[in-house]
C-alpha cells in the first residue's frame, strides 16, 4: 500500500501520479496537456474553467458532488463546504464497492489567471489507486463523475479545454 506517498504531500496537490499508478491506476486532469494522464473523453466532454468568483458556492458544489460519488468520503479540509477560500487541496477517499480498495482523489480550485477580470476558477483533479497496478478505469470514472456533476451545477467554459495548453 502506498499511503506514505500521500502523507508526503503535506496538504498540497500532487505534482504527478505516483510511479506505481502512472500507467493503469491514475487519472490526472489539468489545463496543461503534459500534466494530464488518461484524459480520454474528459478533454472533449467536460470543462475545468468555472465562471464564478464565489468560492464558497464552488466549494459547496464540489463537496456536494463528492457526497454524490459512491463510496466517497471527503477527508480534508474538514469545513470545506463552508469555506470561502480557493487554493485548498481537497482530499477524498473512495472505497470500491466489491473489493474495498481505497483510491485517493485530490481536487483543487483556484483563480484562473487568464480569466476575464478574475471571474473564473480553474480545477485540477487527480485520482489514483493505493494498491495494485490497475484500477480498471475506476479513477477515470471518479474524475469524470465529479466533472459531470460540476458541469450540471455551474456555468463552465469550453475554452480552454482540459489538457489543451
PDB file of C-alpha atoms in Angstrom:
ATOM      1  CA  UNK A   1       0.000   0.000   0.000  1.00  0.00           C
ATOM      2  CA  UNK A   2       1.282   3.446  -0.924  1.00  0.00           C
ATOM      3  CA  UNK A   3      -0.155   5.616   1.857  1.00  0.00           C
ATOM      4  CA  UNK A   4       3.226   7.113   2.833  1.00  0.00           C
ATOM      5  CA  UNK A   5       3.283   8.864  -0.554  1.00  0.00           C
ATOM      6  CA  UNK A   6       0.035  10.611   0.397  1.00  0.00           C
ATOM      7  CA  UNK A   7       1.475  11.729   3.739  1.00  0.00           C
ATOM      8  CA  UNK A   8       4.434  13.347   1.993  1.00  0.00           C
ATOM      9  CA  UNK A   9       2.122  15.802   0.210  1.00  0.00           C
ATOM     10  CA  UNK A  10       1.680  17.970   3.334  1.00  0.00           C
ATOM     11  CA  UNK A  11      -1.742  19.117   2.124  1.00  0.00           C
ATOM     12  CA  UNK A  12      -0.539  20.141  -1.347  1.00  0.00           C
ATOM     13  CA  UNK A  13      -1.946  18.979  -4.678  1.00  0.00           C
ATOM     14  CA  UNK A  14       0.208  16.121  -6.053  1.00  0.00           C
ATOM     15  CA  UNK A  15       2.842  17.177  -8.589  1.00  0.00           C
ATOM     16  CA  UNK A  16       2.291  13.963 -10.547  1.00  0.00           C
ATOM     17  CA  UNK A  17       0.832  10.487 -10.282  1.00  0.00           C
ATOM     18  CA  UNK A  18       2.623   8.004  -8.062  1.00  0.00           C
ATOM     19  CA  UNK A  19       5.117   5.905 -10.069  1.00  0.00           C
ATOM     20  CA  UNK A  20       3.226   2.650  -9.330  1.00  0.00           C
ATOM     21  CA  UNK A  21      -0.017   4.123 -10.703  1.00  0.00           C
ATOM     22  CA  UNK A  22       1.100   6.071 -13.787  1.00  0.00           C
ATOM     23  CA  UNK A  23       0.251   3.517 -16.469  1.00  0.00           C
ATOM     24  CA  UNK A  24      -3.094   1.999 -15.380  1.00  0.00           C
ATOM     25  CA  UNK A  25      -4.018   3.370 -11.985  1.00  0.00           C
ATOM     26  CA  UNK A  26      -4.205   7.158 -12.191  1.00  0.00           C
ATOM     27  CA  UNK A  27      -6.235   9.847 -13.931  1.00  0.00           C
ATOM     28  CA  UNK A  28      -4.957  13.415 -13.762  1.00  0.00           C
ATOM     29  CA  UNK A  29      -6.686  16.441 -15.321  1.00  0.00           C
ATOM     30  CA  UNK A  30      -5.242  19.965 -15.560  1.00  0.00           C
ATOM     31  CA  UNK A  31      -5.136  22.603 -18.280  1.00  0.00           C
ATOM     32  CA  UNK A  32      -1.607  21.539 -19.247  1.00  0.00           C
ATOM     33  CA  UNK A  33      -1.526  18.616 -21.669  1.00  0.00           C
ATOM     34  CA  UNK A  34       1.877  17.499 -20.385  1.00  0.00           C
ATOM     35  CA  UNK A  35       0.398  17.033 -16.883  1.00  0.00           C
ATOM     36  CA  UNK A  36      -2.657  15.032 -17.963  1.00  0.00           C
ATOM     37  CA  UNK A  37      -2.901  11.265 -17.584  1.00  0.00           C
ATOM     38  CA  UNK A  38      -5.755   9.202 -19.095  1.00  0.00           C
ATOM     39  CA  UNK A  39      -7.983  12.140 -20.013  1.00  0.00           C
ATOM     40  CA  UNK A  40      -9.867  10.145 -22.704  1.00  0.00           C
ATOM     41  CA  UNK A  41     -13.302  11.786 -23.245  1.00  0.00           C
ATOM     42  CA  UNK A  42     -12.864  14.348 -20.468  1.00  0.00           C
ATOM     43  CA  UNK A  43     -10.883  16.735 -22.686  1.00  0.00           C
ATOM     44  CA  UNK A  44     -13.769  16.903 -25.191  1.00  0.00           C
ATOM     45  CA  UNK A  45     -16.814  16.444 -22.916  1.00  0.00           C
ATOM     46  CA  UNK A  46     -16.011  18.337 -19.718  1.00  0.00           C
ATOM     47  CA  UNK A  47     -14.710  21.726 -18.680  1.00  0.00           C
ATOM     48  CA  UNK A  48     -12.484  22.740 -15.808  1.00  0.00           C
ATOM     49  CA  UNK A  49     -12.777  26.525 -16.096  1.00  0.00           C
ATOM     50  CA  UNK A  50     -15.729  27.704 -13.992  1.00  0.00           C
ATOM     51  CA  UNK A  51     -17.485  31.070 -14.246  1.00  0.00           C
ATOM     52  CA  UNK A  52     -17.642  32.194 -10.645  1.00  0.00           C
ATOM     53  CA  UNK A  53     -15.969  34.467  -8.132  1.00  0.00           C
ATOM     54  CA  UNK A  54     -17.969  32.899  -5.326  1.00  0.00           C
ATOM     55  CA  UNK A  55     -15.512  30.401  -3.871  1.00  0.00           C
ATOM     56  CA  UNK A  56     -17.938  29.338  -1.149  1.00  0.00           C
ATOM     57  CA  UNK A  57     -20.549  28.385  -3.754  1.00  0.00           C
ATOM     58  CA  UNK A  58     -17.988  26.451  -5.806  1.00  0.00           C
ATOM     59  CA  UNK A  59     -16.674  24.681  -2.706  1.00  0.00           C
ATOM     60  CA  UNK A  60     -20.233  23.681  -1.760  1.00  0.00           C
ATOM     61  CA  UNK A  61     -20.836  22.310  -5.253  1.00  0.00           C
ATOM     62  CA  UNK A  62     -17.580  20.326  -5.156  1.00  0.00           C
ATOM     63  CA  UNK A  63     -18.433  18.950  -1.683  1.00  0.00           C
ATOM     64  CA  UNK A  64     -21.934  18.029  -2.904  1.00  0.00           C
ATOM     65  CA  UNK A  65     -20.502  16.253  -5.947  1.00  0.00           C
ATOM     66  CA  UNK A  66     -18.148  14.321  -3.659  1.00  0.00           C
ATOM     67  CA  UNK A  67     -21.133  13.349  -1.467  1.00  0.00           C
ATOM     68  CA  UNK A  68     -22.894  12.013  -4.577  1.00  0.00           C
ATOM     69  CA  UNK A  69     -19.884   9.862  -5.585  1.00  0.00           C
ATOM     70  CA  UNK A  70     -20.491   6.272  -4.463  1.00  0.00           C
ATOM     71  CA  UNK A  71     -18.114   5.194  -1.688  1.00  0.00           C
ATOM     72  CA  UNK A  72     -16.537   8.654  -1.345  1.00  0.00           C
ATOM     73  CA  UNK A  73     -15.599  10.415   1.880  1.00  0.00           C
ATOM     74  CA  UNK A  74     -14.276  13.979   1.995  1.00  0.00           C
ATOM     75  CA  UNK A  75     -11.308  13.752   4.391  1.00  0.00           C
ATOM     76  CA  UNK A  76      -9.892  17.268   4.284  1.00  0.00           C
ATOM     77  CA  UNK A  77     -10.308  20.097   4.772  1.00  0.00           C
ATOM     78  CA  UNK A  78     -12.912  19.463   7.466  1.00  0.00           C
ATOM     79  CA  UNK A  79     -15.064  22.525   6.813  1.00  0.00           C
ATOM     80  CA  UNK A  80     -14.717  22.604   3.023  1.00  0.00           C
ATOM     81  CA  UNK A  81     -18.397  23.088   2.156  1.00  0.00           C
ATOM     82  CA  UNK A  82     -18.474  26.187   4.391  1.00  0.00           C
ATOM     83  CA  UNK A  83     -15.123  27.550   3.249  1.00  0.00           C
ATOM     84  CA  UNK A  84     -14.851  30.679   1.129  1.00  0.00           C
ATOM     85  CA  UNK A  85     -11.174  30.033   0.283  1.00  0.00           C
ATOM     86  CA  UNK A  86      -9.713  28.957  -3.028  1.00  0.00           C
ATOM     87  CA  UNK A  87      -6.484  27.029  -3.407  1.00  0.00           C
ATOM     88  CA  UNK A  88      -7.229  24.408  -0.764  1.00  0.00           C
ATOM     89  CA  UNK A  89      -6.383  20.834  -1.696  1.00  0.00           C
ATOM     90  CA  UNK A  90      -9.394  18.612  -1.146  1.00  0.00           C
ATOM     91  CA  UNK A  91      -8.543  15.005  -0.262  1.00  0.00           C
ATOM     92  CA  UNK A  92     -11.239  12.399  -0.839  1.00  0.00           C
ATOM     93  CA  UNK A  93     -11.014   8.655  -0.328  1.00  0.00           C
ATOM     94  CA  UNK A  94     -13.177   6.389  -2.444  1.00  0.00           C
ATOM     95  CA  UNK A  95     -13.839   2.792  -1.339  1.00  0.00           C
ATOM     96  CA  UNK A  96     -14.649   0.341  -4.107  1.00  0.00           C
ATOM     97  CA  UNK A  97     -17.940  -1.439  -3.646  1.00  0.00           C
ATOM     98  CA  UNK A  98     -16.806  -5.009  -4.293  1.00  0.00           C
ATOM     99  CA  UNK A  99     -13.262  -5.368  -3.002  1.00  0.00           C
ATOM    100  CA  UNK A 100     -12.946  -2.423  -0.605  1.00  0.00           C
ATOM    101  CA  UNK A 101      -9.881  -0.968  -2.328  1.00  0.00           C
ATOM    102  CA  UNK A 102      -9.212   2.667  -1.480  1.00  0.00           C
ATOM    103  CA  UNK A 103      -8.451   5.297  -4.106  1.00  0.00           C
ATOM    104  CA  UNK A 104      -7.262   8.819  -3.335  1.00  0.00           C
ATOM    105  CA  UNK A 105      -8.911  11.718  -5.158  1.00  0.00           C
ATOM    106  CA  UNK A 106      -7.466  15.234  -4.973  1.00  0.00           C
ATOM    107  CA  UNK A 107      -9.225  18.383  -6.165  1.00  0.00           C
ATOM    108  CA  UNK A 108      -8.093  21.987  -6.052  1.00  0.00           C
ATOM    109  CA  UNK A 109      -9.901  25.067  -7.360  1.00  0.00           C
ATOM    110  CA  UNK A 110      -8.025  28.312  -7.762  1.00  0.00           C
ATOM    111  CA  UNK A 111      -8.316  31.648  -9.581  1.00  0.00           C
ATOM    112  CA  UNK A 112      -7.761  31.322 -13.323  1.00  0.00           C
ATOM    113  CA  UNK A 113      -5.025  33.834 -14.166  1.00  0.00           C
ATOM    114  CA  UNK A 114      -6.030  34.071 -17.839  1.00  0.00           C
ATOM    115  CA  UNK A 115      -9.682  34.591 -16.934  1.00  0.00           C
ATOM    116  CA  UNK A 116     -11.694  37.739 -17.501  1.00  0.00           C
ATOM    117  CA  UNK A 117     -11.192  40.114 -14.552  1.00  0.00           C
ATOM    118  CA  UNK A 118     -10.512  37.200 -12.202  1.00  0.00           C
ATOM    119  CA  UNK A 119     -14.092  35.978 -12.619  1.00  0.00           C
ATOM    120  CA  UNK A 120     -13.176  32.368 -13.318  1.00  0.00           C
ATOM    121  CA  UNK A 121     -11.768  29.484 -11.342  1.00  0.00           C
ATOM    122  CA  UNK A 122      -9.849  26.513 -12.720  1.00  0.00           C
ATOM    123  CA  UNK A 123      -9.910  22.976 -11.365  1.00  0.00           C
ATOM    124  CA  UNK A 124      -7.149  20.387 -11.125  1.00  0.00           C
ATOM    125  CA  UNK A 125      -8.089  16.810 -10.292  1.00  0.00           C
ATOM    126  CA  UNK A 126      -6.178  13.599  -9.692  1.00  0.00           C
ATOM    127  CA  UNK A 127      -7.454  10.194  -8.654  1.00  0.00           C
ATOM    128  CA  UNK A 128      -5.220   7.184  -8.162  1.00  0.00           C
ATOM    129  CA  UNK A 129      -5.142   3.764  -6.599  1.00  0.00           C
ATOM    130  CA  UNK A 130      -3.269   2.993  -3.410  1.00  0.00           C
ATOM    131  CA  UNK A 131      -2.712  -0.704  -4.082  1.00  0.00           C
ATOM    132  CA  UNK A 132      -2.044  -2.782  -7.160  1.00  0.00           C
ATOM    133  CA  UNK A 133      -1.196  -1.766 -10.685  1.00  0.00           C
ATOM    134  CA  UNK A 134      -4.555  -1.472 -12.456  1.00  0.00           C
ATOM    135  CA  UNK A 135      -7.779   0.218 -11.434  1.00  0.00           C
ATOM    136  CA  UNK A 136      -9.998  -0.994 -14.294  1.00  0.00           C
ATOM    137  CA  UNK A 137     -10.600   2.714 -15.058  1.00  0.00           C
ATOM    138  CA  UNK A 138     -12.208   3.395 -11.690  1.00  0.00           C
ATOM    139  CA  UNK A 139     -10.088   6.503 -11.110  1.00  0.00           C
ATOM    140  CA  UNK A 140     -11.047   7.831 -14.527  1.00  0.00           C
ATOM    141  CA  UNK A 141     -14.688   7.264 -13.536  1.00  0.00           C
ATOM    142  CA  UNK A 142     -14.203   9.132 -10.225  1.00  0.00           C
ATOM    143  CA  UNK A 143     -12.839  12.209 -12.017  1.00  0.00           C
ATOM    144  CA  UNK A 144     -15.415  12.029 -14.830  1.00  0.00           C
ATOM    145  CA  UNK A 145     -18.300  11.730 -12.350  1.00  0.00           C
ATOM    146  CA  UNK A 146     -17.119  14.757 -10.354  1.00  0.00           C
ATOM    147  CA  UNK A 147     -16.687  16.846 -13.520  1.00  0.00           C
ATOM    148  CA  UNK A 148     -20.086  15.786 -14.915  1.00  0.00           C
ATOM    149  CA  UNK A 149     -21.681  16.859 -11.622  1.00  0.00           C
ATOM    150  CA  UNK A 150     -19.915  20.236 -11.612  1.00  0.00           C
ATOM    151  CA  UNK A 151     -20.887  20.798 -15.271  1.00  0.00           C
ATOM    152  CA  UNK A 152     -24.525  20.151 -14.288  1.00  0.00           C
ATOM    153  CA  UNK A 153     -24.409  22.618 -11.378  1.00  0.00           C
ATOM    154  CA  UNK A 154     -22.347  25.571 -12.631  1.00  0.00           C
ATOM    155  CA  UNK A 155     -21.567  27.560 -15.769  1.00  0.00           C
ATOM    156  CA  UNK A 156     -18.358  26.293 -17.320  1.00  0.00           C
ATOM    157  CA  UNK A 157     -16.313  27.495 -20.291  1.00  0.00           C
ATOM    158  CA  UNK A 158     -15.426  25.464 -23.371  1.00  0.00           C
ATOM    159  CA  UNK A 159     -12.135  27.253 -23.839  1.00  0.00           C
ATOM    160  CA  UNK A 160      -9.507  26.390 -22.896  1.00  0.00           C
ATOM    161  CA  UNK A 161     -10.327  22.699 -22.852  1.00  0.00           C
ATOM    162  CA  UNK A 162      -8.819  20.370 -20.245  1.00  0.00           C
ATOM    163  CA  UNK A 163      -5.356  19.157 -21.270  1.00  0.00           C
ATOM    164  CA  UNK A 164      -5.205  21.676 -24.154  1.00  0.00           C
ATOM    165  CA  UNK A 165      -2.381  24.043 -23.225  1.00  0.00           C
TER     166      UNK A 165
END
